[in-house]
């Protein structure tokens, strides 16, 4: 589902429960902001996107994909260790945004030995993927947004992003690029 | 799944803009603050938001707003939206709006009545029968003033003490020191980080070199950076990411730990000199001796700029008389001790001889062209063996001509920013402490523990946790505040009667002026609720002497008052004149003449402001987050700034020359024998980590830092961990029966921490956060300033203890234990 716009998300939101050709949008209880800037619970809607097949995964070898928009670099990896939010028979498959939450550089180096993503080429932030993308060392002020994934048979789908992606005022709003 | 915010409110185009600099490290990055009404928001198009940028913003834009950059706080009595974002337009310091993990969450520092900072002190309090209860400001000021007067009338000014931050803005430090030095005239005054006033880097000062002489651009200009006792990536972050790393200098990194910067240095053509704690003096002297042996010293610089014996004999200060050396004397000193040979130094410091030699060659270019070498250092150097380490590193700089030239300098990197603008000189003649017949600044903690301080005013510091042998100091505080009858009423007269009776019985009254409760609060009789960063207009310098205005962006919470207002109110109540300031600008202008001739000299700014009929603060405001690099002067109506000091090769000595300075390594060895680990003890050294800042008053109220560091930690090597059956995540006790306290007695100290097994530390050395609440690493560091009698400092870095597993934690589930020294391959 390439380059979804705000309007399409709204449409998908309205169509909750309907099965669309590209997959269903899952409503997700998540924090957003009210007009006063307070964090409040709200349902927001993300596209579903097929990102990998379970049988193709090897421990420690990442699969790269973009989500929710084109150009929003993300990755999925089988960590080899069960973690909260991990899926698959071993509970060890997770996905994260690869856009550094410091100043937006793209994270490339997954280090399987330590299960970390980084150091970022720009200012060396490193993120721990067995601890929800926590900053191990570095200048980012939030964990890496985690991509929530689900299993449909052998197919792994991306369903939502938890957290604010660098550059955006709203993870689901393409802003002036819409 | 953790619920996370997926959006951030944008400031509308009409949001109010203010300037401020970061509160934390001495880099002092420039920030902008936008304030707007609740219920309104800007839009993602540039024209629709105050940042003037399209969202999503570009990579490295310096204009993105992370969740941690937003809060709601009280401004002019109303709850408002506030964002604190790096200044994307800045061309100095944090060029282009970069920031660290600390500064990137400055908004979360502000008082938010609905957030994690809502436990600020809101009003003054008095301890009545064990509990702190609110009282009026009138009663609080009256009590502090009367108790102060009682101390002066019935004891003397040495019995009246103040312990206070050295850095929290010119205006506050000026007001405090006007009262303490100017009117009360006490030597019982010490900064947050030391038992005594005075120079933190006396050895370097005796070389004639200013501690903050370099500019950040020197780091970029240099070919070689010799960095000792401070990890710049972790603790002076933007200086590393904006100035050091992009400059491409080879880094010689000196640290017992293989930190990120150590690993980065080694991966990029530099050298890590991994010395054992307490051996810096030997290492620097061995490098210097090798340089002389090879003839690699800067003979031209030395001939032109180093003082001769005759010139040294004309020096006024006793320290320079005692320790100053000419070049020939310095050479003879280095060649008189076999520990300074390459082999000798290897066995003393643990650093391989070939690395010492390689460092000497890299710094000087060996037989090739001379590179530009800059030497930078901080607390690992001067909180170890203060005088000897700063003398030997300073002398090394003189030897290779690293001062006053682009890319060739020696400087402290700084611990905090520079706000110590005093109103009067320290009354040295009244100090009771001496070294070989020469007065040195009074050890206020020894004086306190001896029961000679009757009234002590603790301002903006976690005093107990921040001092060596902190458990012994806490015991002294407990003892001295338990004397006499308790206060049983909020009636000021009854409270006064009880507290003065305590003083008469040999006890001490503690006043604590703070923003939050901390480990020292339990000993407080009176709490004065203070304002903080962003709650008044203030001025301060950074580590390259850049003076900026920090604008008021929020109200102090509740009835809290700015520190200067509290000092002024007490000064007036005691009948002293000159405390009628209407605002901080009046203090800023009054303080200017006191900066004359020093590194902070901003006399020209105030003179021009007054000539132009504007306020000093307002003129400084026009220079935005760029500010002015002091000392400044005026030429043809324009300010002339000072990029680096000593550029004309004039040094801060009587002769104007630079000095070599003796560093008594044999005395250091004796001290190491007293302080070092015995039996199954390990070194327990301490310092900062990237995501935390100082006493954590902000950082225990910030989710990101609490997720990362929910308790104090102890880095321990894999071998030392295995030998003790320890794995990451275990709960450890760190204990020593051999901690020298303020009176020089052996006492017990200890704290707990979670194990972080890591090859960052070598075998035999562990590392902890230095000031974690309730888990004070300083309980196993020495509190005996007699160990360093030249200027009464603590060997904070030289703690030790037995490490034992006492349980497990569940932290491995939520806290990362991944390596913290991974560098790009
Ligand atoms: S590098 Fe220092 S001054 Fe800059 S944002 Fe970080 S803590 Fe603040
Ligand atoms: S952009 Fe990744 S650390 Fe700065």
XYZ file of C-alpha atoms in Angstrom, chain B residues 160-501:
342
model
C 28.030 30.832 59.498
C 28.348 28.694 56.386
C 26.992 28.644 52.886
C 27.296 25.773 50.443
C 26.121 26.725 46.998
C 26.328 25.914 43.298
C 29.200 27.685 41.635
C 27.455 27.993 38.280
C 23.776 28.842 38.578
C 23.948 32.186 36.749
C 25.885 35.365 37.360
C 23.015 37.103 39.081
C 22.362 34.465 41.744
C 26.011 33.777 42.539
C 26.667 37.502 42.743
C 23.829 38.044 45.199
C 24.864 35.063 47.351
C 28.524 36.034 47.500
C 27.654 39.656 48.227
C 25.972 38.419 51.369
C 28.499 35.707 52.313
C 31.778 37.450 51.468
C 30.780 41.091 51.240
C 28.600 41.594 54.291
C 29.007 38.564 56.510
C 32.651 38.091 55.550
C 32.863 34.357 56.079
C 35.399 31.943 54.607
C 32.912 29.165 55.446
C 31.668 29.038 51.855
C 32.209 26.271 49.373
C 30.914 25.222 45.995
C 28.666 22.247 45.240
C 31.543 20.020 44.152
C 34.319 20.593 46.669
C 34.862 21.025 50.381
C 36.633 24.330 49.857
C 36.511 27.387 47.614
C 39.419 27.886 45.277
C 40.886 26.837 42.000
C 39.932 23.391 40.684
C 42.940 23.224 38.374
C 45.688 24.921 40.383
C 48.508 23.136 38.577
C 47.371 24.480 35.217
C 46.836 27.929 36.706
C 50.378 27.848 38.074
C 51.514 27.219 34.500
C 49.951 30.642 33.818
C 47.272 29.188 31.555
C 43.588 29.963 31.893
C 41.411 26.891 32.416
C 38.993 27.885 29.655
C 41.373 29.430 27.155
C 40.419 27.437 24.052
C 37.514 27.799 21.644
C 35.476 24.945 20.220
C 36.918 25.769 16.814
C 40.335 24.762 18.165
C 39.007 21.222 18.474
C 38.147 21.271 14.779
C 41.383 22.948 13.773
C 43.570 20.498 15.673
C 45.321 17.552 14.028
C 45.632 15.732 17.321
C 43.360 15.903 20.351
C 44.767 14.636 23.632
C 41.657 14.072 25.759
C 42.020 12.944 29.337
C 39.580 12.183 32.111
C 36.329 12.967 30.338
C 34.384 11.229 27.637
C 33.357 14.055 25.320
C 30.800 11.997 23.416
C 28.974 11.030 26.582
C 29.271 14.207 28.579
C 30.139 17.127 26.279
C 28.222 15.625 23.418
C 27.776 18.400 20.902
C 31.382 19.464 21.336
C 32.268 15.970 20.137
C 29.673 15.561 17.394
C 29.955 19.097 15.980
C 33.554 20.110 16.625
C 35.813 17.176 17.428
C 34.614 14.296 15.300
C 33.945 16.295 12.098
C 37.370 17.953 12.470
C 38.961 14.584 11.920
C 41.739 14.981 14.476
C 43.401 11.823 15.690
C 42.408 11.328 19.288
C 44.707 10.225 22.073
C 42.219 9.245 24.729
C 43.285 8.747 28.338
C 40.849 6.900 30.597
C 40.812 3.699 32.642
C 37.599 2.855 30.767
C 37.243 1.923 27.151
C 34.305 4.244 26.548
C 32.686 5.163 23.255
C 35.297 7.859 22.627
C 38.131 5.440 23.445
C 36.776 2.947 20.941
C 36.178 5.720 18.410
C 39.745 6.977 18.850
C 41.214 3.546 18.256
C 39.015 2.900 15.234
C 40.117 6.188 13.669
C 43.879 6.215 13.918
C 44.145 7.368 17.513
C 45.342 5.722 20.701
C 43.630 4.732 23.930
C 45.940 5.070 26.914
C 44.087 2.867 29.390
C 45.794 3.794 32.623
C 44.936 2.516 36.086
C 43.163 5.009 38.386
C 45.424 7.448 40.187
C 48.394 7.222 37.813
C 47.856 10.209 35.496
C 50.798 12.187 36.836
C 53.201 9.394 35.983
C 51.726 8.952 32.512
C 51.876 12.642 31.554
C 55.399 12.948 32.927
C 56.519 9.862 31.016
C 55.121 11.303 27.778
C 56.886 14.591 28.493
C 60.157 12.833 29.288
C 59.959 10.846 26.067
C 59.309 14.049 24.121
C 62.431 15.627 25.630
C 64.475 12.451 25.175
C 63.649 12.517 21.484
C 64.101 16.278 21.155
C 60.462 16.688 20.067
C 59.616 19.575 22.393
C 58.694 22.964 20.890
C 62.024 24.594 21.617
C 61.037 27.833 19.957
C 57.892 28.212 22.040
C 59.779 27.350 25.209
C 62.584 29.790 24.487
C 60.136 32.595 23.816
C 57.493 31.879 26.423
C 58.705 29.769 29.348
C 59.791 31.570 32.487
C 63.424 31.499 33.575
C 64.532 30.808 37.127
C 64.937 34.543 37.695
C 61.434 35.207 36.444
C 60.054 32.432 38.618
C 61.759 33.938 41.642
C 59.689 37.058 41.016
C 56.386 35.184 41.247
C 54.117 36.392 44.018
C 52.152 33.285 44.914
C 53.530 30.725 47.319
C 52.492 27.853 45.105
C 54.492 29.119 42.156
C 57.400 29.849 44.462
C 57.205 26.305 45.735
C 56.490 24.407 42.522
C 57.394 26.597 39.526
C 60.223 25.246 37.346
C 62.292 26.565 34.477
C 62.638 24.291 31.464
C 66.010 22.959 32.613
C 64.670 22.275 36.089
C 61.636 20.575 34.616
C 63.832 18.369 32.432
C 66.001 17.468 35.421
C 62.898 16.661 37.444
C 61.547 14.340 34.743
C 64.905 12.571 34.424
C 65.329 12.177 38.169
C 62.648 9.511 38.557
C 62.821 6.150 36.789
C 59.033 5.830 36.987
C 58.972 8.331 34.133
C 60.883 6.071 31.761
C 58.716 4.236 29.247
C 59.210 0.958 31.107
C 58.810 2.528 34.518
C 55.595 4.209 33.462
C 54.283 0.993 31.972
C 54.644 -0.774 35.280
C 53.170 2.146 37.260
C 50.251 3.025 34.978
C 49.523 -0.228 33.145
C 49.828 1.539 29.784
C 52.162 -0.322 27.396
C 55.451 1.495 26.792
C 54.969 1.473 23.027
C 51.646 3.294 23.384
C 53.223 5.952 25.583
C 55.930 6.419 23.012
C 53.388 6.500 20.168
C 51.407 9.175 21.990
C 54.533 11.322 22.413
C 55.221 10.976 18.703
C 51.646 11.640 17.611
C 51.387 14.805 19.699
C 54.604 16.273 18.380
C 54.911 14.775 14.919
C 58.168 13.089 15.950
C 60.754 13.859 13.327
C 58.116 15.093 10.875
C 56.230 18.377 10.785
C 54.668 19.453 14.062
C 50.898 18.799 14.140
C 48.477 21.124 15.843
C 47.819 19.406 19.158
C 45.160 20.444 21.623
C 44.954 19.031 25.136
C 41.541 18.774 26.787
C 40.758 17.389 30.192
C 38.225 17.342 32.970
C 37.273 15.621 36.197
C 39.027 12.314 35.667
C 42.182 14.414 35.888
C 41.465 16.855 38.664
C 39.176 14.772 40.866
C 41.941 12.208 41.084
C 45.192 13.804 42.301
C 44.262 17.403 41.821
C 47.460 19.417 41.994
C 49.908 16.903 40.592
C 47.685 15.899 37.684
C 46.857 19.446 36.648
C 50.503 20.506 37.030
C 51.826 17.625 34.918
C 49.253 17.959 32.136
C 49.730 21.741 32.067
C 53.490 21.379 31.874
C 53.103 18.948 28.977
C 51.150 21.631 27.108
C 53.906 24.194 27.681
C 56.450 21.645 26.476
C 54.723 21.180 23.120
C 53.609 24.803 22.738
C 49.910 24.015 23.007
C 48.505 27.331 24.105
C 47.093 30.425 22.483
C 47.277 29.229 18.872
C 44.574 27.961 16.532
C 44.230 24.224 17.091
C 46.975 24.373 19.718
C 45.533 24.902 23.156
C 44.998 23.353 26.532
C 41.641 23.678 28.231
C 39.300 22.135 30.662
C 36.240 20.793 28.929
C 34.167 21.826 31.915
C 31.671 20.029 34.101
C 28.852 22.567 34.156
C 28.440 26.011 32.661
C 30.225 29.059 34.005
C 28.091 31.333 36.123
C 30.370 32.019 39.087
C 30.392 35.816 39.032
C 31.285 36.742 42.601
C 30.586 40.052 44.284
C 33.627 40.132 46.536
C 36.896 38.338 47.128
C 37.285 35.281 49.316
C 38.427 36.331 52.806
C 41.524 34.129 52.780
C 43.003 35.802 55.828
C 40.164 34.345 57.908
C 40.591 30.772 56.710
C 41.659 28.463 59.547
C 43.467 26.065 57.186
C 47.051 26.212 55.978
C 49.600 24.343 53.918
C 53.181 24.725 55.146
C 52.382 28.076 56.714
C 50.420 29.348 53.706
C 46.691 30.005 53.973
C 44.473 27.781 51.864
C 40.710 28.021 51.460
C 38.840 26.543 54.384
C 37.617 22.939 54.269
C 34.004 23.666 55.129
C 33.062 19.997 55.431
C 35.801 19.268 57.959
C 34.711 22.379 59.873
C 31.113 21.164 59.755
C 31.965 17.624 60.884
C 33.996 19.104 63.736
C 30.773 20.759 64.891
C 32.095 24.277 64.387
C 29.456 25.414 61.914
C 26.341 26.545 63.770
C 24.304 27.737 60.810
C 24.581 26.293 57.315
C 22.710 27.412 54.226
C 22.706 24.805 51.463
C 21.712 26.268 48.107
C 20.907 24.297 44.978
C 22.982 21.215 45.622
C 22.572 17.723 46.974
C 25.281 18.534 49.494
C 25.476 15.169 51.283
C 25.519 12.971 48.192
C 27.949 15.236 46.401
C 30.710 15.121 49.013
C 33.253 12.353 49.620
C 32.595 9.886 52.444
C 28.965 10.871 52.109
C 27.655 8.344 54.610
C 29.953 9.706 57.311
C 28.903 13.237 56.412
C 25.244 12.237 56.667
C 25.934 10.778 60.105
C 27.532 14.059 61.175
C 24.536 15.985 59.845
C 22.155 13.658 61.670
C 24.077 14.111 64.899
C 24.384 17.897 64.657
C 20.752 18.506 63.748
C 19.446 16.241 66.518
C 20.942 18.340 69.292
C 18.671 20.273 71.602
C 14.916 20.628 71.665
C 12.875 20.038 68.506
C 10.859 22.840 66.978
C 7.294 22.342 68.156
C 5.512 25.291 66.606
C 5.382 27.340 63.430
C 5.487 30.433 65.621
C 8.725 32.108 64.440
C 9.676 33.160 67.957
C 9.276 29.655 69.364
C 11.128 28.157 66.416
C 13.887 30.704 66.851
C 14.181 29.874 70.529
C 14.463 26.124 69.857
C 16.964 26.488 67.026
C 19.215 28.936 68.863
C 19.178 26.590 71.838
